[in-house]
Tab-separated table of C-alpha atoms in Angstrom:
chain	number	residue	atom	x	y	z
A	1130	UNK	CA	-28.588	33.239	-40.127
A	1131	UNK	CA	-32.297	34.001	-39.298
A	1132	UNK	CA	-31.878	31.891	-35.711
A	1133	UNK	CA	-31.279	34.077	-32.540
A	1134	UNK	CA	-27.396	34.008	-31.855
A	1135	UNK	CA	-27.917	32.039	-28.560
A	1136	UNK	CA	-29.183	29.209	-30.647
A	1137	UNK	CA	-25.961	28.321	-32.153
A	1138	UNK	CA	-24.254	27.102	-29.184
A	1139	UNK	CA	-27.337	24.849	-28.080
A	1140	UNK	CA	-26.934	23.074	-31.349
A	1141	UNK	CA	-22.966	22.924	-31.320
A	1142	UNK	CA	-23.243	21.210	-28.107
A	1143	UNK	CA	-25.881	19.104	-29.254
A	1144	UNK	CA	-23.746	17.399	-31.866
A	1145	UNK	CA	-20.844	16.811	-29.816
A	1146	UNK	CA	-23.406	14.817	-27.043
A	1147	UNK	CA	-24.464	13.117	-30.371
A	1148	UNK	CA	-28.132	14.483	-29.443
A	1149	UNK	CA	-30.264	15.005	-32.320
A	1150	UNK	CA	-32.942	16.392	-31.079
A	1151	UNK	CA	-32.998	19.057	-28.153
A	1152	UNK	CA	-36.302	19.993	-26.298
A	1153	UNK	CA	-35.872	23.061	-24.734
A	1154	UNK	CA	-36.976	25.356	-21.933
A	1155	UNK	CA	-35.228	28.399	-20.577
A	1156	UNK	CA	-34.318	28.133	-16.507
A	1157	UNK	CA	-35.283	32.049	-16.598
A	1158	UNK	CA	-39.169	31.057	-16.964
A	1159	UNK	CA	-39.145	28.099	-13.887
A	1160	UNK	CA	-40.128	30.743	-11.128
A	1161	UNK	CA	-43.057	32.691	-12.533
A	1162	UNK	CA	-45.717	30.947	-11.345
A	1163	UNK	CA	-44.794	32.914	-8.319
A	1164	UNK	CA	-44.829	36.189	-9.876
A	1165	UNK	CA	-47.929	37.764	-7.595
A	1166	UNK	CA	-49.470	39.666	-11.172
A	1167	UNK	CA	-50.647	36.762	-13.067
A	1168	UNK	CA	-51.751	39.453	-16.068
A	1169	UNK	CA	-47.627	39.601	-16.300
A	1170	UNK	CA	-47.308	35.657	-16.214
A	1171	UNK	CA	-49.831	35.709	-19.527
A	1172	UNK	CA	-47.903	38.114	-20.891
A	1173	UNK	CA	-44.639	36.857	-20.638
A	1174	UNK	CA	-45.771	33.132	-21.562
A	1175	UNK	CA	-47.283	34.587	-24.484
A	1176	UNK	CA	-43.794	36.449	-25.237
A	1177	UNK	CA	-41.807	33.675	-24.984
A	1178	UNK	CA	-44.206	31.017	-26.947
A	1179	UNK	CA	-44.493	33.500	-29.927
A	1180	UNK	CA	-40.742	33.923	-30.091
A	1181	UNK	CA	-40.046	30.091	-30.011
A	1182	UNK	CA	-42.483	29.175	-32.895
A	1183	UNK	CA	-41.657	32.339	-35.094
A	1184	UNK	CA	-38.048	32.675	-34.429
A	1185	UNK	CA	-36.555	29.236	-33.696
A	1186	UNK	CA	-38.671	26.429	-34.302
A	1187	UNK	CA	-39.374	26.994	-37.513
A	1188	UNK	CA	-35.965	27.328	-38.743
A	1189	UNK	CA	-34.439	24.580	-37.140
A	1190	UNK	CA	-35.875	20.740	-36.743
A	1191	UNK	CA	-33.317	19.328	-34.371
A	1192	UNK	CA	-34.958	21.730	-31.875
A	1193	UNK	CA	-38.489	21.115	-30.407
A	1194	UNK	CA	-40.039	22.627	-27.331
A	1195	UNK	CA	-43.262	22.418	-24.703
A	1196	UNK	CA	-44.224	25.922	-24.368
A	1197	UNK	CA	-44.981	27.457	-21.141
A	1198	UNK	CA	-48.395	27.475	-19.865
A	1199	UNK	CA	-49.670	30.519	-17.121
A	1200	UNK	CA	-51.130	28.488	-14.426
A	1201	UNK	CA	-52.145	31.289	-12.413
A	1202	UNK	CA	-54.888	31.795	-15.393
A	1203	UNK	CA	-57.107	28.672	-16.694
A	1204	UNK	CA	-58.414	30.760	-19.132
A	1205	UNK	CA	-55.013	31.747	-20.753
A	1206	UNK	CA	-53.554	28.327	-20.806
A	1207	UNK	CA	-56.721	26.835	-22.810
A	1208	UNK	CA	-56.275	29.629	-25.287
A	1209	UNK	CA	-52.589	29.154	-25.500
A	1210	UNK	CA	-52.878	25.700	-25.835
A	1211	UNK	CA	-55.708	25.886	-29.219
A	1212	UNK	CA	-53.095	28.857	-30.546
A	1213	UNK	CA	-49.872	27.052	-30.436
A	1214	UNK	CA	-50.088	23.496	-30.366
A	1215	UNK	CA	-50.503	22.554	-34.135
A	1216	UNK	CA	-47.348	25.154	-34.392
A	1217	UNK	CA	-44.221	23.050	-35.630
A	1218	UNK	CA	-41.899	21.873	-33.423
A	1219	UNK	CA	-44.494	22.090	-31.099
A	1220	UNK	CA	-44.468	18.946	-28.728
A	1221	UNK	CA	-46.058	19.250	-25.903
A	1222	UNK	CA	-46.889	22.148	-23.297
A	1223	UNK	CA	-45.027	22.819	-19.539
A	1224	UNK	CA	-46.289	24.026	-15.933
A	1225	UNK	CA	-43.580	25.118	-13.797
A	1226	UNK	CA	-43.682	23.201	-10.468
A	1227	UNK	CA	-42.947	25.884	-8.306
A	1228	UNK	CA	-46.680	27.656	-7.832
A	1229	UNK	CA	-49.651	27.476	-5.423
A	1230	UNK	CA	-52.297	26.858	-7.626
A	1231	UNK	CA	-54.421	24.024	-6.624
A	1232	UNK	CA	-54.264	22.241	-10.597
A	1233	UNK	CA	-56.587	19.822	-9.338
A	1234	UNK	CA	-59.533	22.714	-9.712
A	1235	UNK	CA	-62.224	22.320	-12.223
A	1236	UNK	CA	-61.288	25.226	-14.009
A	1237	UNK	CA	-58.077	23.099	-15.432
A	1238	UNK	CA	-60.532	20.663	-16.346
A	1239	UNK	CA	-61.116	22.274	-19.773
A	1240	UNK	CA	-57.047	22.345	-20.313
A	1241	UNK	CA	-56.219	19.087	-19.613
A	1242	UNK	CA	-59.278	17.531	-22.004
A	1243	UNK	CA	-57.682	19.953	-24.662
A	1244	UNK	CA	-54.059	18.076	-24.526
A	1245	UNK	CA	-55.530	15.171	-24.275
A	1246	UNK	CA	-57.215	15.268	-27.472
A	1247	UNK	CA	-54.918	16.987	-29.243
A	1248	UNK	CA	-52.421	14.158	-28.000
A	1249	UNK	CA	-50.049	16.086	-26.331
A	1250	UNK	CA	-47.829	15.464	-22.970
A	1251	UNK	CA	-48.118	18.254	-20.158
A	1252	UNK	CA	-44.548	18.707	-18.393
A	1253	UNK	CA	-44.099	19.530	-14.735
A	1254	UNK	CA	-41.210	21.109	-14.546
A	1255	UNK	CA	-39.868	21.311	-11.201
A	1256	UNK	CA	-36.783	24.078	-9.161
A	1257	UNK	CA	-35.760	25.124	-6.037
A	1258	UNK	CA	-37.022	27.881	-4.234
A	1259	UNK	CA	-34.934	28.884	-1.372
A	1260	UNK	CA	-37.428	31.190	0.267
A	1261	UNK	CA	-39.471	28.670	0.819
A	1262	UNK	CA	-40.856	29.046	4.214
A	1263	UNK	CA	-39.426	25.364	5.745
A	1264	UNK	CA	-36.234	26.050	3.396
A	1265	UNK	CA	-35.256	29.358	4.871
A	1266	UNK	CA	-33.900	26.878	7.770
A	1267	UNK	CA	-31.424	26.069	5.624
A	1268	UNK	CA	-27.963	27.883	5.491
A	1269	UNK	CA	-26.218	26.419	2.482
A	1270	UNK	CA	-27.900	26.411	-1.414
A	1271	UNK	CA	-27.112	22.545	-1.370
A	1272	UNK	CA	-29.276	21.968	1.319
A	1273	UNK	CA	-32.538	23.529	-0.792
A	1274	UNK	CA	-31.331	21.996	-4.282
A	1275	UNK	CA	-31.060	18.563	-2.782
A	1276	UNK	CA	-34.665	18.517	-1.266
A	1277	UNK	CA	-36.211	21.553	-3.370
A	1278	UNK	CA	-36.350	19.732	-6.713
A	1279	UNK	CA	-37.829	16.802	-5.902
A	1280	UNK	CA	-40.254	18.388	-3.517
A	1281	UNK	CA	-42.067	20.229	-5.949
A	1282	UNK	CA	-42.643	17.772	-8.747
A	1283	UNK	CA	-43.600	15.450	-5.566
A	1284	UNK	CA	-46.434	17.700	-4.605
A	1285	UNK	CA	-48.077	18.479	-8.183
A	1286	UNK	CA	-47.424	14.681	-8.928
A	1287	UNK	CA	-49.510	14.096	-5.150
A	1288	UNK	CA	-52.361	16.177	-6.504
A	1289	UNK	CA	-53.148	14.635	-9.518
A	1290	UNK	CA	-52.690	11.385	-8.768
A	1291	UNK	CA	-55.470	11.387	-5.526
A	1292	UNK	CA	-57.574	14.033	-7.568
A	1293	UNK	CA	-58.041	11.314	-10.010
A	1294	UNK	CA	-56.670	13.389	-13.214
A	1295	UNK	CA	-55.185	10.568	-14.600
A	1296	UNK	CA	-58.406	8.700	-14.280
A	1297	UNK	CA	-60.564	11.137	-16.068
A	1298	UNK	CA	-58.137	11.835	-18.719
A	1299	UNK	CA	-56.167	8.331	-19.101
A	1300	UNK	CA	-54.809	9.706	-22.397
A	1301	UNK	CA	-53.301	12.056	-21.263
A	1302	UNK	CA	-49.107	11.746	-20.720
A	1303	UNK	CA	-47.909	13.614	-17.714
A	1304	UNK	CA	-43.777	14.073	-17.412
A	1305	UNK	CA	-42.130	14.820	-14.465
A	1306	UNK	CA	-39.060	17.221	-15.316
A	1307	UNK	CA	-35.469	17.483	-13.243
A	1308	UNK	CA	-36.073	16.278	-9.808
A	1309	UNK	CA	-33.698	12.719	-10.529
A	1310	UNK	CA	-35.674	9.456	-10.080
A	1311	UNK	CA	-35.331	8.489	-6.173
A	1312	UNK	CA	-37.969	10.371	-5.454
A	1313	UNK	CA	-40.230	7.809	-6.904
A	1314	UNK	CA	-40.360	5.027	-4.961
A	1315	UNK	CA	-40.887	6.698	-2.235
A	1316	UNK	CA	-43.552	8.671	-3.203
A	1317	UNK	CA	-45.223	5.529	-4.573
A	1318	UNK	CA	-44.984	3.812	-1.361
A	1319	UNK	CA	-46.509	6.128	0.291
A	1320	UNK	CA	-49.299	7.147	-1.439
A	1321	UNK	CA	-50.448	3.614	-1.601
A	1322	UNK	CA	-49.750	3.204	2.125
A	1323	UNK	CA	-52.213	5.880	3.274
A	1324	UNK	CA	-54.500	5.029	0.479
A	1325	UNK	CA	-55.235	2.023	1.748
A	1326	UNK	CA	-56.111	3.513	4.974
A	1327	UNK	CA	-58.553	6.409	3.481
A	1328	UNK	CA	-59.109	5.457	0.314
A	1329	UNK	CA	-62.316	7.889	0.580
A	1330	UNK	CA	-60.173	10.751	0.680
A	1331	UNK	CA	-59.660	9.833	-3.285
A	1332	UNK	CA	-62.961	8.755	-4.514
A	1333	UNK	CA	-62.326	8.651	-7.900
A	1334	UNK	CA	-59.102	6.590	-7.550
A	1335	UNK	CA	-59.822	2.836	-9.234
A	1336	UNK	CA	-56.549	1.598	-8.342
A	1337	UNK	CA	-53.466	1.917	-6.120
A	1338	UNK	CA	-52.304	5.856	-6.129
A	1339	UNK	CA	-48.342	3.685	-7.788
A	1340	UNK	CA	-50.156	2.243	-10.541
A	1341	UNK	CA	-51.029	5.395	-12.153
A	1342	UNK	CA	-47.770	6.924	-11.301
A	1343	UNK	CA	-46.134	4.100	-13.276
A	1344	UNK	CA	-47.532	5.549	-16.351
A	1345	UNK	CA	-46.304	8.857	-15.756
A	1346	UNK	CA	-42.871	9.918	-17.681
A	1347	UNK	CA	-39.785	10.802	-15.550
A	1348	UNK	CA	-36.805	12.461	-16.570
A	1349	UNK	CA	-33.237	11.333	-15.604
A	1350	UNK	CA	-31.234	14.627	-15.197
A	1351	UNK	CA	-30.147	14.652	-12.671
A	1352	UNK	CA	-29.546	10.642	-12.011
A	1353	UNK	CA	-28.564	10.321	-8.458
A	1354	UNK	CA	-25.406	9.056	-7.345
A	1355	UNK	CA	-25.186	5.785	-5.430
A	1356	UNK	CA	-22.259	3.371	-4.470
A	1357	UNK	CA	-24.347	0.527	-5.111
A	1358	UNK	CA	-26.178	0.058	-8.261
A	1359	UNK	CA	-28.197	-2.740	-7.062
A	1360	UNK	CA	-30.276	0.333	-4.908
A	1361	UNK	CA	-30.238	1.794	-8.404
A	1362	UNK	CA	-31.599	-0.800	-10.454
A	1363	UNK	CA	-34.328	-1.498	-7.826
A	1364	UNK	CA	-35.378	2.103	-8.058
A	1365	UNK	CA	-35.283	1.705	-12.099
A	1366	UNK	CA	-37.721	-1.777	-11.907
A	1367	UNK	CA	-40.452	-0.143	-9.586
A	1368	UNK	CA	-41.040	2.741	-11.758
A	1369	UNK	CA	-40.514	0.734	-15.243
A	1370	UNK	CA	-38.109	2.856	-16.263
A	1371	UNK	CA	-37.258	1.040	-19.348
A	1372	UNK	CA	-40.486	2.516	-21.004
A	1373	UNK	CA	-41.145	5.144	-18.596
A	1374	UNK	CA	-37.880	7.157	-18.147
A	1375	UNK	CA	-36.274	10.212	-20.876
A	1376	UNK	CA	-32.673	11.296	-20.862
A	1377	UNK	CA	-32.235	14.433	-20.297
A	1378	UNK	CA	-28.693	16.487	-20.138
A	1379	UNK	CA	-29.967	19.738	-18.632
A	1380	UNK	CA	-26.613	21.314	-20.269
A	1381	UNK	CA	-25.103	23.372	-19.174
A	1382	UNK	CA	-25.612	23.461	-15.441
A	1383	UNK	CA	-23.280	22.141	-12.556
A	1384	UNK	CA	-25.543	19.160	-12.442
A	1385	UNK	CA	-25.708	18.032	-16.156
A	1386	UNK	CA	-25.443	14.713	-17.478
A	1387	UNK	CA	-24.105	13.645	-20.940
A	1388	UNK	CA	-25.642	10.448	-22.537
A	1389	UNK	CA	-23.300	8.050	-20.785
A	1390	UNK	CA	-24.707	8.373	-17.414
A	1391	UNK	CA	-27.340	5.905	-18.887
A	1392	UNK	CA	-25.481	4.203	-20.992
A	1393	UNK	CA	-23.127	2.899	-19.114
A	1394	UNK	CA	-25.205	1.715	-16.328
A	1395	UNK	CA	-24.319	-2.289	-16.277
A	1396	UNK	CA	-27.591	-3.726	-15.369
A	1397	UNK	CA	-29.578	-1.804	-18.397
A	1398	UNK	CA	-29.789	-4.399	-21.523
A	1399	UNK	CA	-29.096	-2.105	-24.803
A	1400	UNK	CA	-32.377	-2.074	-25.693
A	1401	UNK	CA	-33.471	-0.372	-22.628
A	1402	UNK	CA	-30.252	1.990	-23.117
A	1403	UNK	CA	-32.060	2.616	-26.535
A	1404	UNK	CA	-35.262	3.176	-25.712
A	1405	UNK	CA	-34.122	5.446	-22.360
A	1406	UNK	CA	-31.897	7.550	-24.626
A	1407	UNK	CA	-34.289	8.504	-27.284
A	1408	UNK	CA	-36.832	6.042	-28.494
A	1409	UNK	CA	-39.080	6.628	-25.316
A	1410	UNK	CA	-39.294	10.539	-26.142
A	1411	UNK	CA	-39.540	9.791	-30.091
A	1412	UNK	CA	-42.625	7.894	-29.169
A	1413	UNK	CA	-44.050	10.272	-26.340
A	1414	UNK	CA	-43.872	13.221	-28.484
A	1415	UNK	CA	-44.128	11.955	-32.063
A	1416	UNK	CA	-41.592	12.366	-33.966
A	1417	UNK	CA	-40.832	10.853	-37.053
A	1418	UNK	CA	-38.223	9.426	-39.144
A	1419	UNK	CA	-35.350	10.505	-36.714
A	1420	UNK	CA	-33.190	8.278	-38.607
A	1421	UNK	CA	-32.862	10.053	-41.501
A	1422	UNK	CA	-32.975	13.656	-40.029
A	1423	UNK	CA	-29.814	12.211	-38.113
A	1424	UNK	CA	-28.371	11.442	-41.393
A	1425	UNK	CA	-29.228	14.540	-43.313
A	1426	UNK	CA	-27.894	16.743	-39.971
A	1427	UNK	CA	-24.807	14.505	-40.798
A	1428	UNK	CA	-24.766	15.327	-44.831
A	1429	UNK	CA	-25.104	19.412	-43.952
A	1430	UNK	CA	-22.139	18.561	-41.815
A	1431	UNK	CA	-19.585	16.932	-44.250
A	1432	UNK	CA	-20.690	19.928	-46.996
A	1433	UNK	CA	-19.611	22.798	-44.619
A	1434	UNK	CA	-16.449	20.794	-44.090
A	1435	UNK	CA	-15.904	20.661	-47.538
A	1436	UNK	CA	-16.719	24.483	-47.786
């Protein structure tokens, strides 16, 4: 009774996807790193993080979250980050792809060395954005979704990869949020391609720009359609998706996918589909003995049955 009335379908659905665990993040935050105020951007991620940990994550363990972090301010996000993220249910913190912060600049530095000791992912959550200058040649919403999403998690992905993040914080687990997974390969490709022809453009780079991408987390909402799976499972082996990729449902948009949309894919052995559907994000973001809050969530069930 205590949880915020818009809670109660989230979980509802939840159990009929047979999801026991929902990390969530509201689509109305994914455009505010371009709010031009970034005192407002503070103040609204500090809004929203205080409601999730007082008024819904504490009530509720089948629902987790990775709180926003203001990009637009280094100083905020370090502060947010030591306030919040011993908070339960707290797994991890999220930067919304769409901004034009360079996140490569040393004032991040301090952030990023935070999470990574603290042990906890950073998200890069990515959306279209229609008024984008190259996208206002484009007459139909389709057009901007199709090459909007991945665009933006492709150029915050680009910047810390030759900016050597991931070298000087190699514990640190980057995810890349909603943007599908064909995106991948190709950005892999060519990053290494034009590495190899100015590889002093990236000084601090030790090895090929794909081989720290394959230790990046992807997410597979929304999993691309193809009439031949063999493209599919080539895209799947050059990432490593077996240990690399998290379902994701991204309910309830036009563009959701329930758990089958992995597991039924015919070249995936069942324990990839396992590890895929949920042991890859029980391990990312530590959490523990999901077995038996499956099986409690299950017991709470059958007694309000009974009731």
């Amino acid at each position: 009774s205590r949880l915020p009335k818009a809670v109660y379908p989230l979980i509802e659905t939840s159990q009929k996807l047979a999801i026991d665990y929902n990390i969530v993040f509201p689509t109305d935050l994914l455009t505010m790193g371009l709010h031009p105020q970034s005192d407002l951007e503070v103040a609204v991620a500090y809004a929203y993080n205080y409601w999730m940990t007082e008024r819904v994550l504490r009530y509720d363990d089948s629902i987790k979250a990775m709180l926003y972090l203001p990009f637009s301010d280094a100083n905020a996000c370090l502060n947010i980050v030591k306030e919040f993220g011993n908070k339960k249910g707290v797994v991890g913190f999220l930067v919304t792809s769409v901004r034009y912060q360079p996140i490569y600049h040393n004032s991040y530095m301090p952030v990023y060395k935070a999470l990574e000791e603290m042990g906890l992912p950073l998200g890069f959550h990515t959306v279209s954005y229609w008024m984008e200058r190259p996208f206002q040649q484009f007459n139909r919403f389709l057009s901007a979704h199709a090459l909007g999403f991945p665009l933006y998690n492709m150029i915050q992905l680009t910047n810390l990869v030759i900016n050597g993040i991931p070298e000087r914080f190699p514990d640190l687990k980057f995810i890349f949020i909603e943007a599908g997974v064909s995106w991948i390969p190709f950005v892999m490709m060519r990053l290494d391609t034009d590495y190899l022809y100015r590889q002093s453009d990236a000084p601090l780079l030790t090895k090929k720009p794909s081989e720290y991408i394959k230790n990046f987390y992807f997410t597979s909402q929304p999993l691309e359609h193809t009439d031949n799976l063999d493209h599919l499972q080539s895209i799947f082996n050059m990432f490593d998706a077996e240990n690399q990729l998290l379902y994701a449902s991204d309910y309830p948009h036009q563009d959701f996918d329930t758990p089958s949309s992995i597991y039924d894919l015919p070249f995936l052995s069942e324990k990839a589909k396992r590890k895929i559907l949920g042991e890859n994000a029980l391990k990312l973001f530590n959490i523990k003995d999901p077995v038996l809050w499956a099986a409690k969530r299950r017991n709470e069930a059958r007694k309000l049955v009974r009731e």
